[in-house]
Coordinates of N, CA and C and ligand atoms in Angstrom, one line a residue:
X1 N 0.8 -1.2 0.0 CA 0.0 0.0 0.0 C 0.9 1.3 0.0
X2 N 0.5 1.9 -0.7 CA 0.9 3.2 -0.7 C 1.2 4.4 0.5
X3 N 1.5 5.1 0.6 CA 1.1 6.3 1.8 C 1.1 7.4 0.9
X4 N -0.1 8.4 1.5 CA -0.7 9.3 0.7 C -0.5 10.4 2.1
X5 N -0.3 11.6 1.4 CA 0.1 12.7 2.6 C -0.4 14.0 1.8
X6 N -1.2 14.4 2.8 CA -2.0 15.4 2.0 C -1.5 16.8 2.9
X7 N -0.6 18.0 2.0 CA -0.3 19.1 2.1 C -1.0 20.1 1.7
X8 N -1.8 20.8 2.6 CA -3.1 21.1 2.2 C -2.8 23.0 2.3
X9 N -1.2 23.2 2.3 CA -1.2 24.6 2.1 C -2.1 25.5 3.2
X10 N -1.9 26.7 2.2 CA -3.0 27.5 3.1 C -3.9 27.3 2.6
X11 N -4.8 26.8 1.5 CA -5.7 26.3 0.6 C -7.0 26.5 1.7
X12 N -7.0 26.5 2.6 CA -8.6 26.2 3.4 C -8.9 26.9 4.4
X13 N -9.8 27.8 4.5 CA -10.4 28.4 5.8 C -11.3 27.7 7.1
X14 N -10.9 28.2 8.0 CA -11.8 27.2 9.1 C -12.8 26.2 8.6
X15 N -13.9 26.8 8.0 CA -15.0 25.9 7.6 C -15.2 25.4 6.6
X16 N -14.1 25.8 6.0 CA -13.5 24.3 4.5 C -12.9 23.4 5.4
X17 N -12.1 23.6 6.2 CA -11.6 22.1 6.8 C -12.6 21.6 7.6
X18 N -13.2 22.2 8.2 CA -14.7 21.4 8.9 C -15.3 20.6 7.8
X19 N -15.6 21.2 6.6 CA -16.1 20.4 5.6 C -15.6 19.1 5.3
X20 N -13.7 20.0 5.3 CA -12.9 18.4 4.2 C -13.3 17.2 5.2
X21 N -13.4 17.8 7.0 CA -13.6 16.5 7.5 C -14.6 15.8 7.2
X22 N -15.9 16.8 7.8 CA -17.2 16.0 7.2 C -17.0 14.9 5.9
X23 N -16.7 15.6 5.3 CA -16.4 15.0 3.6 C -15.9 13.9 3.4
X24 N -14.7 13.4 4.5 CA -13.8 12.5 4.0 C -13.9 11.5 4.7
X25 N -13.6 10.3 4.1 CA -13.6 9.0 4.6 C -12.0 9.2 5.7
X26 N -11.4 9.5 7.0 CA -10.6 10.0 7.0 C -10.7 8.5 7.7
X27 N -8.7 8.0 7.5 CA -8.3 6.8 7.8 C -7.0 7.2 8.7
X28 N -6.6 6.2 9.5 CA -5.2 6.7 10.1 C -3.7 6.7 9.5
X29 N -4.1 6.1 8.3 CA -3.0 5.2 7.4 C -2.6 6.7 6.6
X30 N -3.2 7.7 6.5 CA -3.4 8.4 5.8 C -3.0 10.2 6.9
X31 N -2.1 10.7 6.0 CA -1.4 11.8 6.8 C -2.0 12.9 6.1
X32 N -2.1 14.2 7.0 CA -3.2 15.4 6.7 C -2.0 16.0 7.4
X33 N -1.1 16.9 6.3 CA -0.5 18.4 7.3 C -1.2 19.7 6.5
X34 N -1.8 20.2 7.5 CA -2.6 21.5 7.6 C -2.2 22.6 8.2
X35 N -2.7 23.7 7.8 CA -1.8 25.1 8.3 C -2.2 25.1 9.9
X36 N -0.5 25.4 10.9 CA -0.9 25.4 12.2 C -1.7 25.6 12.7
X37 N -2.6 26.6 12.7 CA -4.0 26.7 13.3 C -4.8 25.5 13.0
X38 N -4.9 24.8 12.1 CA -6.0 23.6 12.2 C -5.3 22.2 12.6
X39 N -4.1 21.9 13.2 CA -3.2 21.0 13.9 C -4.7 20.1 14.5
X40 N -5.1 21.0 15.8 CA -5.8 20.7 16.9 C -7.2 20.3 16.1
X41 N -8.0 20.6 15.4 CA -8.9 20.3 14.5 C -8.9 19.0 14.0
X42 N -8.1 18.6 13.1 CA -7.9 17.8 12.9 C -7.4 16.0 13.8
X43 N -6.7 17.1 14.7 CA -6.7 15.9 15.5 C -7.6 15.6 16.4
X44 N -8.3 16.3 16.5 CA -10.1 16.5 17.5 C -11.2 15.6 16.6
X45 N -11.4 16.1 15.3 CA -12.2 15.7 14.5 C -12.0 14.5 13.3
X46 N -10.6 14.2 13.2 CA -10.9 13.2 12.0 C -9.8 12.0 12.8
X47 N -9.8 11.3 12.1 CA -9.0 10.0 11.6 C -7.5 10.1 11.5
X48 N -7.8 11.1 10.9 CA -6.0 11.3 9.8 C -5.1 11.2 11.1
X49 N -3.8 11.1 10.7 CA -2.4 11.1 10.7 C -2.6 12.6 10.8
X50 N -1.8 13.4 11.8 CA -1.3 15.0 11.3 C -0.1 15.0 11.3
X51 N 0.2 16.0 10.6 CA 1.8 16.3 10.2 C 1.6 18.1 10.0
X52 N 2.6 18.4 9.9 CA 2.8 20.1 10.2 C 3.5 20.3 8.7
X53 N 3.6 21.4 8.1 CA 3.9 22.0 6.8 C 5.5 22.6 7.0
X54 N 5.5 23.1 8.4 CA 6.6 23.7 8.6 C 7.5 23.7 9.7
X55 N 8.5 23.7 10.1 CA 8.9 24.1 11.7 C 10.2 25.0 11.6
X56 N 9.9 25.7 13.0 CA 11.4 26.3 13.8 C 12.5 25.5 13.4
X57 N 13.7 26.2 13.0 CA 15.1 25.5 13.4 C 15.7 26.0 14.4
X58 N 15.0 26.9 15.2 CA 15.5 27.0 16.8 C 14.4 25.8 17.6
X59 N 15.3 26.0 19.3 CA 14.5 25.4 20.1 C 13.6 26.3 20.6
X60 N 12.6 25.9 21.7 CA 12.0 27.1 22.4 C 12.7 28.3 23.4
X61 N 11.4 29.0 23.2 CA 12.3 30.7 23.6 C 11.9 31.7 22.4
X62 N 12.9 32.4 22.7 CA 12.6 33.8 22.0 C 12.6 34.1 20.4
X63 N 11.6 33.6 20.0 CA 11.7 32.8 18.1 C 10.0 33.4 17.8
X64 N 9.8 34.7 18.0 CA 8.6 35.4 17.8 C 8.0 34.6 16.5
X65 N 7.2 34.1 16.8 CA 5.9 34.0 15.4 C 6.3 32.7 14.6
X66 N 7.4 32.1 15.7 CA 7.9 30.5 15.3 C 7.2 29.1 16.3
X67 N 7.1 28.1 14.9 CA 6.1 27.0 15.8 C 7.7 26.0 16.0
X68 N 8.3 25.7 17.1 CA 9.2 24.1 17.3 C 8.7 23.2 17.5
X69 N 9.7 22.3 17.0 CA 9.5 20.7 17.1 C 9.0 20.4 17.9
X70 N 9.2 21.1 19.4 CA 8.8 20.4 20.9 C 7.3 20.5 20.4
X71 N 7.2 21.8 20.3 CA 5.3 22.4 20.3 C 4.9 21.7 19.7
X72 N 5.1 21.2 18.4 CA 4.4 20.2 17.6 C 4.1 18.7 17.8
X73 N 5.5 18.2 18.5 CA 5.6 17.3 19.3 C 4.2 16.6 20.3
X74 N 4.0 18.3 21.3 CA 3.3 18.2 22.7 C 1.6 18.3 22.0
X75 N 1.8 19.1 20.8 CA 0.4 18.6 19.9 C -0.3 17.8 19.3
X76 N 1.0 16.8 18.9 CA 0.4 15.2 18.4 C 0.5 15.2 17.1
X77 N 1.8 16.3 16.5 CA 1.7 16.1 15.2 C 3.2 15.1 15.0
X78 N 2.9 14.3 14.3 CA 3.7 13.2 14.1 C 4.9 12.8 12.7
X79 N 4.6 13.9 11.8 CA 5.3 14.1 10.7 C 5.7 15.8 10.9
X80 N 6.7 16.2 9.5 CA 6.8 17.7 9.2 C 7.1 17.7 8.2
X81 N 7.0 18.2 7.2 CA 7.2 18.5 5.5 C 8.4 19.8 6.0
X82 N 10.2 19.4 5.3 CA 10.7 20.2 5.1 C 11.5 20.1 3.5
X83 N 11.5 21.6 2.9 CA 12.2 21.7 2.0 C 11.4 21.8 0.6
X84 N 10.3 22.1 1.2 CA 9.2 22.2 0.1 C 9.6 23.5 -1.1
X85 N 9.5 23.0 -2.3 CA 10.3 24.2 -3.2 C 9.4 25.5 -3.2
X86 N 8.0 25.8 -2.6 CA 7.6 26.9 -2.1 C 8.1 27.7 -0.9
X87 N 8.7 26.8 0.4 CA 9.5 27.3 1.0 C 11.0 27.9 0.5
X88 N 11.6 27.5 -0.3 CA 12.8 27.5 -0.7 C 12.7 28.5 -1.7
X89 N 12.0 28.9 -2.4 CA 11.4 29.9 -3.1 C 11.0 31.4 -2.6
X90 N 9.7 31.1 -1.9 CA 9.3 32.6 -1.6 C 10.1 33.0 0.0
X91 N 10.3 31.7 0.8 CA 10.8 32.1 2.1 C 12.9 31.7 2.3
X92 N 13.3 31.8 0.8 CA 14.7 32.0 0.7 C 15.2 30.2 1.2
X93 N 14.8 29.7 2.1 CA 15.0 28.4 2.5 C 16.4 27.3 1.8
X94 N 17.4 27.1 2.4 CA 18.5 26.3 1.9 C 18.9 24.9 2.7
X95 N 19.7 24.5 2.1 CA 20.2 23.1 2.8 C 20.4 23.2 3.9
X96 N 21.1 24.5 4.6 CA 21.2 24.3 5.5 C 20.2 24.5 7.1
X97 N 19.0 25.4 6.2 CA 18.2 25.6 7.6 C 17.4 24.7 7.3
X98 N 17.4 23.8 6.3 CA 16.5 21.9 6.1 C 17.4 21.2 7.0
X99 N 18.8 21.4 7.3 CA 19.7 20.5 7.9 C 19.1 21.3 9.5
X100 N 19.4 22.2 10.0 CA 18.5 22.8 11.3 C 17.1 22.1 11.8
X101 N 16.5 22.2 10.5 CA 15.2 21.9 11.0 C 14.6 20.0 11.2
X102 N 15.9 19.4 10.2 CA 15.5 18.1 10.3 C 16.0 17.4 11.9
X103 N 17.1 18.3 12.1 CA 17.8 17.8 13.4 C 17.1 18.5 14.7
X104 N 16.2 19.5 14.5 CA 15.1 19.3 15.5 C 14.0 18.4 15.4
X105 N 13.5 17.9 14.3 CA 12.7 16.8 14.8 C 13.3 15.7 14.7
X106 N 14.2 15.4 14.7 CA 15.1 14.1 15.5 C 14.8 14.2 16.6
X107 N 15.1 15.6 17.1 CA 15.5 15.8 18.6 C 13.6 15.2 19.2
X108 N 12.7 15.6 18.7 CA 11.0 15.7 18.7 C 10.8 14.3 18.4
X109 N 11.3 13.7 17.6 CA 11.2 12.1 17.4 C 10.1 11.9 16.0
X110 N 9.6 13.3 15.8 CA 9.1 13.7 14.6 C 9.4 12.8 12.8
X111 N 8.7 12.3 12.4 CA 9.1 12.0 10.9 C 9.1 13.3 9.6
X112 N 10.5 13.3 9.2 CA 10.7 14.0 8.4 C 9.8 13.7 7.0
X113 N 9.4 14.7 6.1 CA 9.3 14.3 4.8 C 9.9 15.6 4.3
X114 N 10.5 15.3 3.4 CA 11.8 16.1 2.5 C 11.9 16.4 1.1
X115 N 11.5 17.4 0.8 CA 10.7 17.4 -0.3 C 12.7 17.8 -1.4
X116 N 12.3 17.2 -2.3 CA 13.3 17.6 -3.5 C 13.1 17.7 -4.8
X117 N 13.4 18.6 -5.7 CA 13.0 18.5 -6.8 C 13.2 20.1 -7.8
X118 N 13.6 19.5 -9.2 CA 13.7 20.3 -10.2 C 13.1 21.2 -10.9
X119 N 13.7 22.4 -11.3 CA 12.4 23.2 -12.3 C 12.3 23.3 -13.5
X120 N 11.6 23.9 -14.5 CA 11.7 23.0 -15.7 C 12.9 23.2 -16.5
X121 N 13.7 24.2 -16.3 CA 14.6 24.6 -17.0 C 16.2 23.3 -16.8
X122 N 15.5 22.9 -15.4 CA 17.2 22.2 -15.7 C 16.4 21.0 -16.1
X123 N 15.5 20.4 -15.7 CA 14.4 19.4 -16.5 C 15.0 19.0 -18.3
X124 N 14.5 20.6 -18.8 CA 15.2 20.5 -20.0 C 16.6 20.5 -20.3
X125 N 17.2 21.3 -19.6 CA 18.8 20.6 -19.8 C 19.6 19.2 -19.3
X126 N 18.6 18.5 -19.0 CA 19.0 17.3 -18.9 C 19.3 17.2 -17.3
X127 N 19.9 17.8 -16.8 CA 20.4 17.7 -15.4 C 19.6 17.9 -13.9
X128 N 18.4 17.0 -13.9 CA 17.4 16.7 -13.0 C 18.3 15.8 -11.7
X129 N 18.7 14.8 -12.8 CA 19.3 13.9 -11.2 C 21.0 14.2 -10.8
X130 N 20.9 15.0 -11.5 CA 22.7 15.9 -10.7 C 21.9 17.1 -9.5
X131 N 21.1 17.7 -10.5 CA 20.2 18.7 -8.8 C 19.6 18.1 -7.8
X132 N 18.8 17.3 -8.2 CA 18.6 16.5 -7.1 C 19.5 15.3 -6.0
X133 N 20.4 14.9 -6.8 CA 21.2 14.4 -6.2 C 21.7 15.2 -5.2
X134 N 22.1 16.2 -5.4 CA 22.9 17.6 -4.7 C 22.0 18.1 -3.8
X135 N 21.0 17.7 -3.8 CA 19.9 18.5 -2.8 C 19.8 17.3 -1.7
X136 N 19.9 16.3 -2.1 CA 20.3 14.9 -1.1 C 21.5 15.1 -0.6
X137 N 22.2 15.0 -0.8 CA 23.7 14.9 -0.2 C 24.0 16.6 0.4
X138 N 23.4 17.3 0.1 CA 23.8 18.5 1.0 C 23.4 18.5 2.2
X139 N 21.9 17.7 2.1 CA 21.1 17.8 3.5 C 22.0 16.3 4.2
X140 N 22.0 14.9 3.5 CA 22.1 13.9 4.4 C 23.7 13.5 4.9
X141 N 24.1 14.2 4.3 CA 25.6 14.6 4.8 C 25.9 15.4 6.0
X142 N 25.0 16.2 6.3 CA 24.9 17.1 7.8 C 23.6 16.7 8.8
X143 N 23.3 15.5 8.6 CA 22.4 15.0 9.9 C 23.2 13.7 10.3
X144 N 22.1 13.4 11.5 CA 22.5 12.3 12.2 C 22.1 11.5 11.2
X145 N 23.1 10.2 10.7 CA 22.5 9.6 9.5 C 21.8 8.0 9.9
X146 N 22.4 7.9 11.4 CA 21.7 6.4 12.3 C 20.3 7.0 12.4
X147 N 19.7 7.9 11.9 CA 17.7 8.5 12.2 C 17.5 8.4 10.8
X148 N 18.3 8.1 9.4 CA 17.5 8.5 8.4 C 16.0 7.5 8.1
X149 N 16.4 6.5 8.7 CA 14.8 5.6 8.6 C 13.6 6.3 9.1
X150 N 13.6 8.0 9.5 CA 12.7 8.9 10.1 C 12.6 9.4 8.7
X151 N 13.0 9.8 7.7 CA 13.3 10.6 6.8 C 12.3 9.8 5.3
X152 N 11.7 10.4 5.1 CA 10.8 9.9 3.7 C 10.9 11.1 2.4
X153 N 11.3 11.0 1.5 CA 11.8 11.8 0.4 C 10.5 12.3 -0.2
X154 N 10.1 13.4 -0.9 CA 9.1 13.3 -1.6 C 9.9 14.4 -2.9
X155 N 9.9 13.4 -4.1 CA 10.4 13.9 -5.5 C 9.0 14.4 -6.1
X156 N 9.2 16.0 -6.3 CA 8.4 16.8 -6.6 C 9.3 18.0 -7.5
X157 N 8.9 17.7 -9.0 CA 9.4 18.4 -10.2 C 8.6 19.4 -9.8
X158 N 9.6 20.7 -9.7 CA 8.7 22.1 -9.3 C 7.8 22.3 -10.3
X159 N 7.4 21.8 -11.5 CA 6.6 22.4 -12.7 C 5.9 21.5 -12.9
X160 N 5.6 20.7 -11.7 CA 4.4 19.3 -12.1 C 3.7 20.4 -10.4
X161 N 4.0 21.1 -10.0 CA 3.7 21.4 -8.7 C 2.0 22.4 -9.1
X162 N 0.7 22.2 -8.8 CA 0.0 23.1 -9.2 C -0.4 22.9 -10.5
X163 N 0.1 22.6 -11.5 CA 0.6 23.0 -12.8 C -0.8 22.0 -13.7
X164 N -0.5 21.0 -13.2 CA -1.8 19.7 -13.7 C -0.7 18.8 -15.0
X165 N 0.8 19.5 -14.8 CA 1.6 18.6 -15.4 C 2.0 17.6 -14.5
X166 N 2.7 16.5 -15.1 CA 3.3 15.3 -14.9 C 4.3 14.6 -15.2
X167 N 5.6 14.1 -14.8 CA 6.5 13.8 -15.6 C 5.9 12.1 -16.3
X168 N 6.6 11.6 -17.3 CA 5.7 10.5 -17.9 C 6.1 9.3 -16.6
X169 N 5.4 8.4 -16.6 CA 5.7 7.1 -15.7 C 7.5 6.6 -15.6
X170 N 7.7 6.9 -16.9 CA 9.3 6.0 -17.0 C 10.5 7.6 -16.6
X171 N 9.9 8.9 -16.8 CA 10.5 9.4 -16.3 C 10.7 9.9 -14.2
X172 N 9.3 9.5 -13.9 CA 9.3 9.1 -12.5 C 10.4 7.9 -12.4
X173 N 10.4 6.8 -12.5 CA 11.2 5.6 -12.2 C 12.6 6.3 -12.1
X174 N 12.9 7.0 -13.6 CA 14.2 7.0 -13.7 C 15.1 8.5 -12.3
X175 N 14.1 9.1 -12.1 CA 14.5 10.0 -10.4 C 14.6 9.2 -9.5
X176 N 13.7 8.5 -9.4 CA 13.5 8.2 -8.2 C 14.4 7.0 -7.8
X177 N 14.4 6.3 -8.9 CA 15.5 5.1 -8.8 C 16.5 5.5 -8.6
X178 N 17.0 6.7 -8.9 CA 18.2 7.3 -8.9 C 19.0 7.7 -7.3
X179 N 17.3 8.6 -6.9 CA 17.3 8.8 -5.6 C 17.3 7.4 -4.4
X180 N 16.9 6.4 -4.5 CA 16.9 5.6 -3.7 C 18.4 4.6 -3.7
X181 N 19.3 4.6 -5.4 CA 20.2 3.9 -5.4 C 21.2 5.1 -4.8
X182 N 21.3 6.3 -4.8 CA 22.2 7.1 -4.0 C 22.5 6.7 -2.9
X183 N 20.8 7.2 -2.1 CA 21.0 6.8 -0.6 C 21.6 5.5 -0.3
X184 N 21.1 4.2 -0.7 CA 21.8 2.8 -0.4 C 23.3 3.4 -0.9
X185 N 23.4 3.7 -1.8 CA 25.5 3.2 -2.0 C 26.3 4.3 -0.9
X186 N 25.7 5.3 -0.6 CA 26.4 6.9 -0.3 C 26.2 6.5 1.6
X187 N 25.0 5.8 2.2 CA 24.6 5.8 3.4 C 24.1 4.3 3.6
X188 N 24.1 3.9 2.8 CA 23.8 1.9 3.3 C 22.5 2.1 3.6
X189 N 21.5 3.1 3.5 CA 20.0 3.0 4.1 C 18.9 2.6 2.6
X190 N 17.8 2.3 3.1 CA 16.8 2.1 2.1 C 15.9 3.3 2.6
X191 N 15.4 4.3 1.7 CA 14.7 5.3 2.2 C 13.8 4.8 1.3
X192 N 12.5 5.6 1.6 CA 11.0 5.6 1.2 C 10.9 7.2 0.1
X193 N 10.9 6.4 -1.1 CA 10.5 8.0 -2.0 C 9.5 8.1 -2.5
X194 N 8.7 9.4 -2.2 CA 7.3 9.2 -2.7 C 7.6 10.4 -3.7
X195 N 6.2 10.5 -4.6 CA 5.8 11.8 -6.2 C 5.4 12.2 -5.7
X196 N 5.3 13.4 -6.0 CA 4.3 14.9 -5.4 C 4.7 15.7 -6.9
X197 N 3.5 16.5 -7.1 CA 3.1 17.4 -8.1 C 2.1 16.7 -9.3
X198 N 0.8 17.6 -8.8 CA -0.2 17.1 -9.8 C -1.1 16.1 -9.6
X199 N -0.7 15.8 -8.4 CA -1.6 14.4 -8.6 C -3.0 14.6 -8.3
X200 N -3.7 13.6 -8.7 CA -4.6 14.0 -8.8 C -5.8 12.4 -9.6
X201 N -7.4 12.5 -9.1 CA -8.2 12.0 -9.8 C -7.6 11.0 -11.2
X202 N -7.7 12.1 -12.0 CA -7.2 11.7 -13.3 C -6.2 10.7 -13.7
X203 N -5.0 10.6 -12.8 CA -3.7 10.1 -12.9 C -2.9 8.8 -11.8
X204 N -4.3 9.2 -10.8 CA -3.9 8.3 -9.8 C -3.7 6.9 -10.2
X205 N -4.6 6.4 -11.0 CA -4.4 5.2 -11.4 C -3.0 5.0 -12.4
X206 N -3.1 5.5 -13.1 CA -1.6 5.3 -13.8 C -0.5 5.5 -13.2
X207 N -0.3 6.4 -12.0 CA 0.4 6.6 -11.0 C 0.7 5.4 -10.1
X208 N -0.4 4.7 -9.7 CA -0.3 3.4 -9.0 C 0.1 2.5 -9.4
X209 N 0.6 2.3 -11.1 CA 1.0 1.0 -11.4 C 2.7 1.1 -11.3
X210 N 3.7 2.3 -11.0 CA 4.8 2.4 -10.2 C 5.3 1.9 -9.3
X211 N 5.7 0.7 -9.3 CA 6.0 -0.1 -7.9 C 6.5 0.6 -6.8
X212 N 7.9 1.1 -7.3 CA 9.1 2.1 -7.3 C 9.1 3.3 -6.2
X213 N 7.3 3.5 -6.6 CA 6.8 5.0 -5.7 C 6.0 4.5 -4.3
X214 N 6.7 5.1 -3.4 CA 6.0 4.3 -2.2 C 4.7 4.9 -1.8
X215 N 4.6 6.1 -2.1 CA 3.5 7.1 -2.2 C 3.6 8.3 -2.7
X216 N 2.7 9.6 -2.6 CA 2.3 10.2 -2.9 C 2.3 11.8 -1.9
X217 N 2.9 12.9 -2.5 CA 2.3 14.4 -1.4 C 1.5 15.1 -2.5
X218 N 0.2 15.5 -1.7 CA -0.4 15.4 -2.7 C -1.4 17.2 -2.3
X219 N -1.4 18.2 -3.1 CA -1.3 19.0 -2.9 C -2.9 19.8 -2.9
X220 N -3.3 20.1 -4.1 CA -4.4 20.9 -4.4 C -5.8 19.7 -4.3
X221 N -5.1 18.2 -4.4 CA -6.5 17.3 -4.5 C -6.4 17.1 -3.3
X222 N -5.6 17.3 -2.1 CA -5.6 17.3 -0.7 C -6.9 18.0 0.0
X223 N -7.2 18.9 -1.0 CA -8.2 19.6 -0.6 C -9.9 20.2 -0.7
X224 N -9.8 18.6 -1.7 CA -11.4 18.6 -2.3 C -11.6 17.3 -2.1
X225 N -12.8 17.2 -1.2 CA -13.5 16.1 -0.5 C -13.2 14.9 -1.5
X226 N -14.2 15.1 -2.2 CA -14.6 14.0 -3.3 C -13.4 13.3 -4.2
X227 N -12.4 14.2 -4.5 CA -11.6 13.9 -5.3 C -10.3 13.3 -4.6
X228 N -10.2 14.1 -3.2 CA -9.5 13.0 -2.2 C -10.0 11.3 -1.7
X229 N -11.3 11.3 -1.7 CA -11.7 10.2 -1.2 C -11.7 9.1 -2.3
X230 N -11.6 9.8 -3.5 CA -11.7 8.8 -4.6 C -9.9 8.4 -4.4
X231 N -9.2 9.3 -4.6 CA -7.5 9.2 -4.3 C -7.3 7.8 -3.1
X232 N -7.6 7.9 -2.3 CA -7.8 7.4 -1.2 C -8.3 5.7 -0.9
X233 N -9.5 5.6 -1.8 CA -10.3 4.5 -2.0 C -9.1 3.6 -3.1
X234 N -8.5 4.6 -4.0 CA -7.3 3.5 -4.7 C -6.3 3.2 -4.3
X235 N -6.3 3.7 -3.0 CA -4.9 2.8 -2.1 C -5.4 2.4 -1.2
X236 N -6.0 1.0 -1.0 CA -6.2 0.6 0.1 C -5.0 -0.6 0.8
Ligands
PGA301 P1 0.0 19.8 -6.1 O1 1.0 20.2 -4.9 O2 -0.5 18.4 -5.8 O3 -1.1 20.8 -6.0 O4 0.7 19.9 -7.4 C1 1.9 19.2 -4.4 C2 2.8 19.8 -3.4 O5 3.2 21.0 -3.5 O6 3.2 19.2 -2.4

């Protein structure tokens, strides 16, 4: 079975997520990170798995308008999405404050998911698994590397992100194989790499027939009842 992790952005106001719950078949197998304010919601009201979108790379203390690992920790959120190419974009984000922030939830006992991935320009110049490679080894070269079995990859082509593109099936295999034979030769570990960008209804199924992909972050369909529940019903 798959694991499906639904990053639901800022995409939803209070009473859209009251809805998504109403809405959803919500299972525990199944991870929901929602914007801080609906942490406690979620875990009040549904099923899901929670996970957080973001964290502090300080500890507690004097970190105005920052959520830490601990806090998320004492809240029951059980994953954290770092390195998401939206953060690394509009909020400057580098290897190294993803290396900060993955070694506070070590410290939290938190599961990492780690987002990596290309934009279309180097896409077209051919050199997808040299950037990405490099986005791997900058981060797992500066953690504790006896925790990476905490750590789950999510390969997300920045221009499949939103977009309703896709890279083709054999071009998924060939990243991600890429990414998982790295980690074994470079760190001796087997990590879990999941697709993110676009998914969706439409594609799920052809998506599924990827052995390769352990799952799925799954963004804008994270956020409409019906179209998650159908996502959902084909990974059981
Ligand atoms: P998308 O987003 O499914 O809306 O493309 C995925 C993500 O950004 O994690």
């Amino acid at each position: 079975m798959k694991t499906i992790i639904g990053n639901q952005k800022t995409y939803l106001n209070a009473d859209e997520v009251n809805n998504f719950i109403n809405g959803t078949n919500s299972r525990e197998d199944v991870i929901i990170c929602p914007s801080y304010p609906f942490i406690n919601t979620y875990l009040e009201k549904s099923k899901y798995t929670v996970g957080a979108q973001n964290v502090s790379e300080k500890t507690n203390g004097g970190t105005t308008g920052e959520v830490s690992a601990s806090q998320l920790r004492t809240l029951g959120a059980k994953y954290c999405i770092v390195g998401h190419s939206e953060r690394r974009e509009y909020f400057g984000e580098k290897s190294e404050n993803i290396v900060n922030k993955i070694t506070r939830l070590f410290e939290e006992g938190i599961k990492v998911i780690f987002c990596i991935g290309e934009n279309l320009e180097l896409r077209e110049s051919g050199t997808t698994k040299d950037f990405v490679g490099k986005q791997v080894l900058e981060v797992f070269d500066n953690i504790d590397r006896t925790k990476l079995e905490e750590v789950t990859i999510a390969y997300e082509p920045i221009w499949a992100i939103g977009t309703g593109l896709t890279p083709t099936n054999e071009e998924i295999i060939d990243v991600i194989t890429y990414i998982k034979d790295l980690v074994k030769d470079k760190y001796d570990k087997e990590i879990k790499v999941l697709y993110g960008g676009s998914v969706s209804k439409k594609n799920i199924d052809e998506l599924n027939t990827i052995d390769i992909v352990d799952g799925y972050l799954i963004g804008g369909a994270s956020t409409k009842p019906e179209e998650f529940n159908y996502i959902m019903e084909r990974n059981v």
